[in-house]
Short mmCIF file of C-alpha atoms in Angstrom, two decimals:
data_model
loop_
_atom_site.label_atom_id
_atom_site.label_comp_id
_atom_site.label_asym_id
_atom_site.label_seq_id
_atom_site.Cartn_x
_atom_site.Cartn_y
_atom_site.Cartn_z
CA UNK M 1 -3.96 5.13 -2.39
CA UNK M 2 -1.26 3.51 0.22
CA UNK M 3 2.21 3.30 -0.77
CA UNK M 4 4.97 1.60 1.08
CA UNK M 5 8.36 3.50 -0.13
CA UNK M 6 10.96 2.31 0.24
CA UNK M 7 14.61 2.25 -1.30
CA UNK M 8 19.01 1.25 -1.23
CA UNK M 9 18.33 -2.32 -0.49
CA UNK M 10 21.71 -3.33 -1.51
CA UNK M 11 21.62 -6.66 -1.09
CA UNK M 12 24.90 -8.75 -1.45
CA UNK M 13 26.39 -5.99 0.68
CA UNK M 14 28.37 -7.07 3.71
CA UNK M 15 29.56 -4.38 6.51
CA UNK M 16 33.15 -4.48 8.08
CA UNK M 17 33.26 -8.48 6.38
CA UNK M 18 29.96 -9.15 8.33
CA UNK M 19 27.62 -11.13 5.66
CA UNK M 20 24.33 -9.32 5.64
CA UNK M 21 22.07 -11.81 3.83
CA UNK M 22 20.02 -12.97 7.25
CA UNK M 23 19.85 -9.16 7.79
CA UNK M 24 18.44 -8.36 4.69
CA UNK M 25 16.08 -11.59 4.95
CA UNK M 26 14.71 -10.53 7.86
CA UNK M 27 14.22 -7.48 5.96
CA UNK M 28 12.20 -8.57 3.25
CA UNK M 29 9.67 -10.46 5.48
CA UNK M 30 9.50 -7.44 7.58
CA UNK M 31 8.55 -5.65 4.19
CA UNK M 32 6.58 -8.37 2.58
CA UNK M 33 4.41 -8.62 6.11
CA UNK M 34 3.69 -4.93 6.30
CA UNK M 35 2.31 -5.10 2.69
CA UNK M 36 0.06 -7.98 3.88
CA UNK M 37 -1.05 -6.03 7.11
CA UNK M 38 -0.90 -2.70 6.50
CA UNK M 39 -3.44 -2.85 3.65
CA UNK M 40 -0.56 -1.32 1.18
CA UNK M 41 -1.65 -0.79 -2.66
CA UNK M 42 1.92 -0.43 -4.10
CA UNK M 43 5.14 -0.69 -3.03
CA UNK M 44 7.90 1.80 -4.40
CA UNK M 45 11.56 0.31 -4.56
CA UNK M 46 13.60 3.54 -5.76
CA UNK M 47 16.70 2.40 -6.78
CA UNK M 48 20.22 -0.07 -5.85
CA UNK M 49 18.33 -2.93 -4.93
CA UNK M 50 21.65 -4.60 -5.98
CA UNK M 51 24.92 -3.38 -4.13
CA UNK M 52 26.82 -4.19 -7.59
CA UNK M 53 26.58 -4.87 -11.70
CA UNK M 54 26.95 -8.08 -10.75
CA UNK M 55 25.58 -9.65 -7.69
CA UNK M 56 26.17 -12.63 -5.93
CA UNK M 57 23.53 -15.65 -6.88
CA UNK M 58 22.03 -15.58 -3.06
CA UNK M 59 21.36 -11.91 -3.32
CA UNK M 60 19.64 -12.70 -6.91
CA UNK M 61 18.01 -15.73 -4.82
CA UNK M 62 16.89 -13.17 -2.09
CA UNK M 63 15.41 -10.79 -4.93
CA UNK M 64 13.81 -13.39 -7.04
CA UNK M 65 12.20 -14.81 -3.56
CA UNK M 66 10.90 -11.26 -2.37
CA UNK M 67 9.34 -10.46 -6.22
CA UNK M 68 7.25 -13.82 -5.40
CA UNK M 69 5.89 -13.28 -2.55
CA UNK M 70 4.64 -9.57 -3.45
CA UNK M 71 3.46 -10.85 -6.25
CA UNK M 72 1.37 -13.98 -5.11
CA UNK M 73 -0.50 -10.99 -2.41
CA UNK M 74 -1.64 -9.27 -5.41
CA UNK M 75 0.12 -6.09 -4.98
CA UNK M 76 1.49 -4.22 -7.79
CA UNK M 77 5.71 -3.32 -7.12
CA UNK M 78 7.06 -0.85 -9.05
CA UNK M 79 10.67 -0.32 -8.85
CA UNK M 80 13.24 1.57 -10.58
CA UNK M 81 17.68 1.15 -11.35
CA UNK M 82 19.90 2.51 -9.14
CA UNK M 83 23.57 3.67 -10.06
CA UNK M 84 24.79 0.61 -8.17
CA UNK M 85 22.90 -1.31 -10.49
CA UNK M 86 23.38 -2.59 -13.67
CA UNK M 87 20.25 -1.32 -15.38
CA UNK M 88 20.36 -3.48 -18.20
CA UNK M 89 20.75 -6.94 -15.89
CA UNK M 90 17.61 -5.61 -14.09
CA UNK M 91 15.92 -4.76 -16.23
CA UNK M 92 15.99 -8.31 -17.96
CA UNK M 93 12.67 -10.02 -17.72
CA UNK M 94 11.02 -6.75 -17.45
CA UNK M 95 8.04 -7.38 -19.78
CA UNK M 96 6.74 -10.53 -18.23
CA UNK M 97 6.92 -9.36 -14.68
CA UNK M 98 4.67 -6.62 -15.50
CA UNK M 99 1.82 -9.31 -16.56
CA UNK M 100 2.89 -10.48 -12.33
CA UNK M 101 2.62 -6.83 -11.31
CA UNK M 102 6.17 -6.57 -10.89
CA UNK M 103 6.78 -3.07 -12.88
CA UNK M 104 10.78 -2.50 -13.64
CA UNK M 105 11.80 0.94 -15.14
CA UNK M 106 15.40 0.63 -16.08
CA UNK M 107 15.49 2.25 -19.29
CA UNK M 108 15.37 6.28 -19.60
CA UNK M 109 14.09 6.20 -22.78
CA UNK M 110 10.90 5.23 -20.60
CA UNK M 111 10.71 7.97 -18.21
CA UNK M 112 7.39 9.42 -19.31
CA UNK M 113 5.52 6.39 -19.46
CA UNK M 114 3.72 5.46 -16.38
CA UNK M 115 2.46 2.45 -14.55
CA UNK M 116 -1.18 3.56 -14.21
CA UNK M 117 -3.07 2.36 -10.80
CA UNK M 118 -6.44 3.27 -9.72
CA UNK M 119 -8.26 3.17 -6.27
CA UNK M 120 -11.90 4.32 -5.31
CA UNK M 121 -10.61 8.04 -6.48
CA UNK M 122 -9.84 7.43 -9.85
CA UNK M 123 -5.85 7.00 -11.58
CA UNK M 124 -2.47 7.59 -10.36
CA UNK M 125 0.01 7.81 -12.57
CA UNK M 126 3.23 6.06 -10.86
CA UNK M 127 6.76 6.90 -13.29
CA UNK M 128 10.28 5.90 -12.75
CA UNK M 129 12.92 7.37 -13.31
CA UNK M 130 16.23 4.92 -13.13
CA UNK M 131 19.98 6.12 -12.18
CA UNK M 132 21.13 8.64 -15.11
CA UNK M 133 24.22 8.62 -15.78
CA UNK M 134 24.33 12.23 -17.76
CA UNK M 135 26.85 11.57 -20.26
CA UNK M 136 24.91 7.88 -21.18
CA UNK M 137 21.57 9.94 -21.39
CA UNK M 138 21.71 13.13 -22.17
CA UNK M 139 21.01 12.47 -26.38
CA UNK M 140 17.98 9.76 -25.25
CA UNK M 141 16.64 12.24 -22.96
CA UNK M 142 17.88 15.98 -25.30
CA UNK M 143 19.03 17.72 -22.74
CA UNK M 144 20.88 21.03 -22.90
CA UNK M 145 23.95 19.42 -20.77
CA UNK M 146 25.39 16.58 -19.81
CA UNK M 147 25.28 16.80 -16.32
CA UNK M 148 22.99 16.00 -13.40
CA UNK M 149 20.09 18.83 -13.24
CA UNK M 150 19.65 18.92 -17.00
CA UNK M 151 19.35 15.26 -17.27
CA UNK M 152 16.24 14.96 -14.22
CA UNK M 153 15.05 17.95 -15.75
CA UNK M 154 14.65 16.33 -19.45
CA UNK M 155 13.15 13.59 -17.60
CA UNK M 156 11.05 15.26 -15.39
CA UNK M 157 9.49 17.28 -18.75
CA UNK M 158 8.89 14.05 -20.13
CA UNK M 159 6.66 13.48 -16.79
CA UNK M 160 4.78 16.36 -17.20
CA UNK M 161 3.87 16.49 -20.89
CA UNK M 162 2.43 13.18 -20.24
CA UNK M 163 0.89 13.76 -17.16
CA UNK M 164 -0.81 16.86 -19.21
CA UNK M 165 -2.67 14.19 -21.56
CA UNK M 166 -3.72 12.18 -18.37
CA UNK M 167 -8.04 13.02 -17.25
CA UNK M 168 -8.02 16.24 -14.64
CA UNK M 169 -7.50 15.00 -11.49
CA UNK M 170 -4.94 11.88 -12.46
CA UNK M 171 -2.69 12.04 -9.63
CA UNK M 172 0.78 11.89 -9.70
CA UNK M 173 3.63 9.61 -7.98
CA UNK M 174 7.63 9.52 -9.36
CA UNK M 175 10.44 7.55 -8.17
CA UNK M 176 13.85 9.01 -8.62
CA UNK M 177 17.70 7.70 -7.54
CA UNK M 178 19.75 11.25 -7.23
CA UNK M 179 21.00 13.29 -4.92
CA UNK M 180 18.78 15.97 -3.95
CA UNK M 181 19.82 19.28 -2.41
CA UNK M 182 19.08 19.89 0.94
CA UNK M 183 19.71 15.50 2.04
CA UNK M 184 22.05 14.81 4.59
CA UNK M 185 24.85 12.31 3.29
CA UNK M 186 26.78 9.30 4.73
CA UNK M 187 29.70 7.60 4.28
CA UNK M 188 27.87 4.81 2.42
CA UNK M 189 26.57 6.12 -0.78
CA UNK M 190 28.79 6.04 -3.87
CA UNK M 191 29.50 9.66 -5.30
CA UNK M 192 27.88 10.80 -8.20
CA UNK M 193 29.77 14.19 -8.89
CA UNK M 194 29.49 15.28 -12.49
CA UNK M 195 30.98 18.43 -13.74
CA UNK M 196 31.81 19.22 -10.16
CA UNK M 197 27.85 19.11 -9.06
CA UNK M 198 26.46 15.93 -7.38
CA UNK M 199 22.80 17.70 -6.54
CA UNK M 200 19.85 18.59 -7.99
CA UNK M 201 17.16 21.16 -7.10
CA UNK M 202 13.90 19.89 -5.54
CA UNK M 203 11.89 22.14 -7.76
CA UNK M 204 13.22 19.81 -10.44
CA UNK M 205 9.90 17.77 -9.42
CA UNK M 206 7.28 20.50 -9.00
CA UNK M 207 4.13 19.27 -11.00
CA UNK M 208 3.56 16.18 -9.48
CA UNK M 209 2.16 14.87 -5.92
CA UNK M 210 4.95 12.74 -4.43
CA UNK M 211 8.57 12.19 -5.16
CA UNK M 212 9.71 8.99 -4.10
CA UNK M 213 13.70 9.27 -3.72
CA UNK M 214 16.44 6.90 -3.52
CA UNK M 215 20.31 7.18 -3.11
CA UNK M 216 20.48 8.77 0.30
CA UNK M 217 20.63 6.19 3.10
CA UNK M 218 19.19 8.22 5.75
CA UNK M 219 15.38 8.60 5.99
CA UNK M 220 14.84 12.09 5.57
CA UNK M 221 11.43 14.55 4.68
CA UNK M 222 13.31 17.66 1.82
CA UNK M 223 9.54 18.48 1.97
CA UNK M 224 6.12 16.93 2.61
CA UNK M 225 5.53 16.00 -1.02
CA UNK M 226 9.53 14.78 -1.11
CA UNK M 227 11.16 11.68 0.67
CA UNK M 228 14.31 9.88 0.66
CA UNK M 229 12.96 6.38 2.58
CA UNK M 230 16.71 5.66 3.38
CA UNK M 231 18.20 2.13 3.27
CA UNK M 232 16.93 -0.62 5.38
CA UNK M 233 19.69 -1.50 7.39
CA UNK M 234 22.91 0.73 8.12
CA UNK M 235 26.17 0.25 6.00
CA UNK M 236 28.71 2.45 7.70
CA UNK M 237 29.33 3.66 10.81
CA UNK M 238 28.75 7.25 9.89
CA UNK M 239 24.77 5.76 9.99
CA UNK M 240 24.90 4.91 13.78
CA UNK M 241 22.56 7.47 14.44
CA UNK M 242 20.11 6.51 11.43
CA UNK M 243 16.29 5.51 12.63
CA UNK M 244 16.08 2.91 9.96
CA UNK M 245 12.45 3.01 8.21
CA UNK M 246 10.42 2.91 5.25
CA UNK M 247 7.63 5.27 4.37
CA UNK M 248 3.59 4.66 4.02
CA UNK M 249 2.53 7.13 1.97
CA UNK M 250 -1.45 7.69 1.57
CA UNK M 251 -2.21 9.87 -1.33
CA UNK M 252 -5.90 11.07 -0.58
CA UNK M 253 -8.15 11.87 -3.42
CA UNK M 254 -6.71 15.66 -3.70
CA UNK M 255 -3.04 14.61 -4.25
CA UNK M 256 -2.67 15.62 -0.57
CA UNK M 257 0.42 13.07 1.46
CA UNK M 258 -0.01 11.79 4.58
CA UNK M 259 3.38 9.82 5.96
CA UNK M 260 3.72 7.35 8.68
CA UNK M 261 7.26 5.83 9.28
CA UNK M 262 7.47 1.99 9.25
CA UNK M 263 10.53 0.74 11.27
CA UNK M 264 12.52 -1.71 9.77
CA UNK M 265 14.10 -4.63 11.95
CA UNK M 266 17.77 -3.76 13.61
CA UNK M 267 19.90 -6.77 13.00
CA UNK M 268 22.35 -5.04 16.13
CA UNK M 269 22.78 -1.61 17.01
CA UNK M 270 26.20 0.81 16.15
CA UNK M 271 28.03 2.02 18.48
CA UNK M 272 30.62 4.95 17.88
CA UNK M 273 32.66 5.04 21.02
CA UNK M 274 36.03 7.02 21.56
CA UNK M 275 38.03 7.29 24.15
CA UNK M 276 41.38 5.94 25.91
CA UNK M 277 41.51 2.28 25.79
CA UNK M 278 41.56 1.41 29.74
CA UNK M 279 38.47 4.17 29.74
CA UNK M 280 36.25 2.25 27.16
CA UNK M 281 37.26 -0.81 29.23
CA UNK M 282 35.79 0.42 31.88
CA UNK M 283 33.50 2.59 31.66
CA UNK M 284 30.15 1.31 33.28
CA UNK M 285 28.01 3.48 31.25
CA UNK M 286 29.45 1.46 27.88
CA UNK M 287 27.83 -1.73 29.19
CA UNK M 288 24.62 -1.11 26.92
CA UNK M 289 26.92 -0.88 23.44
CA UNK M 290 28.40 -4.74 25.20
CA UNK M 291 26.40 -6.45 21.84
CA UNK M 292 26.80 -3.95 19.23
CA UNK M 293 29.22 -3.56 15.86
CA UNK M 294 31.56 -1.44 17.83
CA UNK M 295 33.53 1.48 16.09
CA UNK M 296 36.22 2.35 18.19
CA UNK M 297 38.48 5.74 17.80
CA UNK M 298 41.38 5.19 20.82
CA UNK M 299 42.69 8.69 21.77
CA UNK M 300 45.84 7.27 23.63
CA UNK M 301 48.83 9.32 22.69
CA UNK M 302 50.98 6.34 22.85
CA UNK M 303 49.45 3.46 21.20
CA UNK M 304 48.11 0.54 23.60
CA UNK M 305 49.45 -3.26 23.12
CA UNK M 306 46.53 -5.34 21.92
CA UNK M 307 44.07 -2.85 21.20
CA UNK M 308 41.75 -5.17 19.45
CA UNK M 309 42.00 -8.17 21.47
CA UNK M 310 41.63 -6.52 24.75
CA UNK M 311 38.64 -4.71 23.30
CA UNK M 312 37.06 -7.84 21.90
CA UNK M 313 36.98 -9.47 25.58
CA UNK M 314 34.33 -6.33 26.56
CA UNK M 315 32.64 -5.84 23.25
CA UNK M 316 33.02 -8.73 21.01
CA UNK M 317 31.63 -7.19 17.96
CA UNK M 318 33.97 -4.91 17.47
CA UNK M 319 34.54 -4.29 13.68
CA UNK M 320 36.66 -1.21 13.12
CA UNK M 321 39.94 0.25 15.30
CA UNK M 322 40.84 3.82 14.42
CA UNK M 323 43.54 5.78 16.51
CA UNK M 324 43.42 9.36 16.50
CA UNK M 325 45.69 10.33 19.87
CA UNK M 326 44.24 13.66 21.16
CA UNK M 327 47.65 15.19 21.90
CA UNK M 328 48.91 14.29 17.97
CA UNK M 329 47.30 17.51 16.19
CA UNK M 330 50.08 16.29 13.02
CA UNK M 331 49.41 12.84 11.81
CA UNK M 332 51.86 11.97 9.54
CA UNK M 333 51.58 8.25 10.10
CA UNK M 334 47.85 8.43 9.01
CA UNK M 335 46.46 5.87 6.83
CA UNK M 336 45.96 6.41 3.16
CA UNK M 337 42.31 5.43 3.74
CA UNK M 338 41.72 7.84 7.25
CA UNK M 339 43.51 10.92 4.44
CA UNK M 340 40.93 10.42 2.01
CA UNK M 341 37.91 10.15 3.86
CA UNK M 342 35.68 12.35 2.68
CA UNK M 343 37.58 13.97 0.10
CA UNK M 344 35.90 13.55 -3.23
CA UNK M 345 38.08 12.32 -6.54
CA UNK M 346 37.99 16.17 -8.12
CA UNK M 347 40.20 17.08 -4.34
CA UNK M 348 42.14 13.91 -4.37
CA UNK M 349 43.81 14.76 -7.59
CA UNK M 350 44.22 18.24 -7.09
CA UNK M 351 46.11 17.38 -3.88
CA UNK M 352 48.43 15.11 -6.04
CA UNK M 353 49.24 17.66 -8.18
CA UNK M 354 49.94 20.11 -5.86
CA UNK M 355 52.14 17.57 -3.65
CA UNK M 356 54.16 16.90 -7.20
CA UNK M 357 54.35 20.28 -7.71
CA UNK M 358 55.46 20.79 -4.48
CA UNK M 359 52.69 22.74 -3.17
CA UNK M 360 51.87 24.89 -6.09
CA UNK M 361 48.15 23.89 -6.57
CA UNK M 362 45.82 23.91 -9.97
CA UNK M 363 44.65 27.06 -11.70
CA UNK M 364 41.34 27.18 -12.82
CA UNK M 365 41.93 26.02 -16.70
CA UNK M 366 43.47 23.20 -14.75
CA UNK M 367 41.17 22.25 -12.34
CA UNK M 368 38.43 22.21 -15.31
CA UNK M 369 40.65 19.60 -17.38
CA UNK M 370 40.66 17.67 -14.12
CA UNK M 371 36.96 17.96 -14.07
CA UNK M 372 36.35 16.62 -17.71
CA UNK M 373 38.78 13.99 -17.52
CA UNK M 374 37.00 12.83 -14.14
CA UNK M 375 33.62 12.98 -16.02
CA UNK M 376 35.00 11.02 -18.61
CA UNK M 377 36.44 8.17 -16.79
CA UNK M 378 32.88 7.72 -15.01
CA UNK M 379 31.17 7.70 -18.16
CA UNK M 380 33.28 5.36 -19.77
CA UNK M 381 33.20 2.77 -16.31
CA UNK M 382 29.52 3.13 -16.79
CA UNK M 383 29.64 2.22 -20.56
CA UNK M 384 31.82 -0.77 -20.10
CA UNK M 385 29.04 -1.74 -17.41
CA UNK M 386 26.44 -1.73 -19.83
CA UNK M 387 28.57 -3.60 -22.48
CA UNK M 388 29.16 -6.72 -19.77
#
């Protein structure tokens, strides 16, 4: 059976203030054309097709549009809640998009009940498993803990017992949305961190033939029988290297996986260029980054007047300015945004207390209170989500 996976659509999602609706169009035709050509059987959405709760009516428009035209080839679409969606909202209509082939597992509680396809081989068993949230679904789902790898691996059980019932040779697809150990990160996924831990093992998914990951917006391969497809189109800089793609899976009659990237359409290259101002404006070698978003870092130890304009003349799609002088090891004039980059919320407020304490830092029975009152802000933010 041929699967196109694919994941983080995010649509309503703009980068630097740049609308990406066109983008994400030309997305969706791309996708909708290789289902059509490519001879695919199923397509696999794992997770944030929305960028928020509540999107914007033309994403919803875009989404509603896309769920037609799969639908009128005849192709069964299963596709799963992300944790930058509101499960519930997605979720809505569920039951009579499944008589259109459209298959929507938003609910936990639903984890080990599959969508069931066949080909000339016999049944594959395709299950989702949405965003969870671990202190939402841990009681549903009667796990030992409340925190990430307990929570996949309740689901995950759930998989397996019913995959146990299934005829011998039932083969075996999941979709997931978590953060996997071993996947490379970027600056554009939303942190999940509960109880400290953001990751879960892959042997979490041993039993079944192909994990079909979301969450992680770089296309990477943990191992053959587990793929993060990435997100279609780049949303931060930190992504300028990406190879944007999807994945065609073809599951053979043995369960064996054979992968072929599909390239997705570049709406414009990144560009990460740093340097002294007068070099990046003149620099022949730049010429080929002349139409891309531009990210540029200025090392200038003094800063230059008109940094952005004069830049703007050479590469007019310029969309961030960062200065970081090369002979300034001690930043003090740093924005708050360039001191938290990268830091997750656990370090942010253990660097608050320790600059109110004047450098004294947490002790351990500290840091942990820090942890569970962390854990229990997300959990509530995700309850009041729900309740909207």
């Amino acid at each position: 059976m041929r699967f196109l996976h694919t994941s983080d659509w995010h649509l309503g999602r703009s980068f630097h203030r740049v609308n990406l609706l066109t983008a994400q169009r030309a997305f969706l035709d791309h996708l909708v054309e290789t289902v059509r050509t490519r001879d695919v059987e199923a397509v696999l959405v794992a997770g944030d097709v929305y960028d928020r709760a509540v999107p914007p009516l033309a994403a919803v428009e875009l989404f509603d549009d896309a769920l037609h035209r799969l639908a009128a080839l005849g192709v069964p679409t299963v596709m799963i809640s992300g944790n930058h969606d509101s499960a519930r909202r997605l979720g809505v209509g569920s039951g009579l998009m499944r008589s259109a082939g459209v298959h929507l597992h938003t609910d936990p509680a639903q984890c080990g009940t599959p969508v069931l396809l066949a080909d000339a081989h016999g049944p594959v068993a395709c299950y989702g498993l949405p965003y969870l949230e671990p202190a939402m679904v841990r009681d549903a789902l009667g796990a030992p803990r409340a925190d990430h790898a307990a929570v996949l691996g309740a689901a995950m059980d759930r998989v397996r017992a019913d995959l146990a019932t299934r005829p011998a040779g039932t083969r075996s697809v999941v979709l997931a949305h978590a953060f996997v150990t071993g996947g490379a990160l970027s600056d554009s996924e939303r942190d999940i961190t509960v109880g400290g831990v953001a990751s879960v093992p892959a042997a979490v998914f041993e039993g079944v033939d192909y994990a079909a990951l979301g969450h992680l917006h770089g296309c990477q391969t943990l191992t053959e029988r587990i793929r993060y497809s990435g997100s279609p189109l780049a949303y931060s800089f930190s992504e300028a290297t990406h190879r944007k793609s999807s994945w065609l899976i073809d599951l053979d009659a043995d369960g064996a996986v054979h992968a072929e990237r599909v390239d997705c359409p570049v709406p414009r290259p990144l560009a990460r260029l740093r340097g002294p101002l007068e070099q990046l404006l003149d620099d022949p070698e730049l010429a080929r980054h002349e139409d891309s978003w531009v990210e540029a870092t200025l090392t200038d130890t003094a800063r230059p007047a008109e940094p952005m304009a004069r830049l703007s003349k050479r590469f007019p799609h310029t969309l961030s300015l960062v200065f970081d002088p090369d002979e300034a090891p001690v930043r003090p004039s740093a924005s708050y945004a360039q001191r938290l980059r990268g830091r997750s919320d656990q370090e942010i407020a253990e660097d608050f207390v320790a600059h109110v304490r004047a450098g004294r830092g947490v002790d351990e029975g500290e840091r942990a209170e820090l942890r569970s009152a962390i854990d229990d802000v997300r959990a509530a933010d995700a309850a009041a989500e729900v309740a909207r």
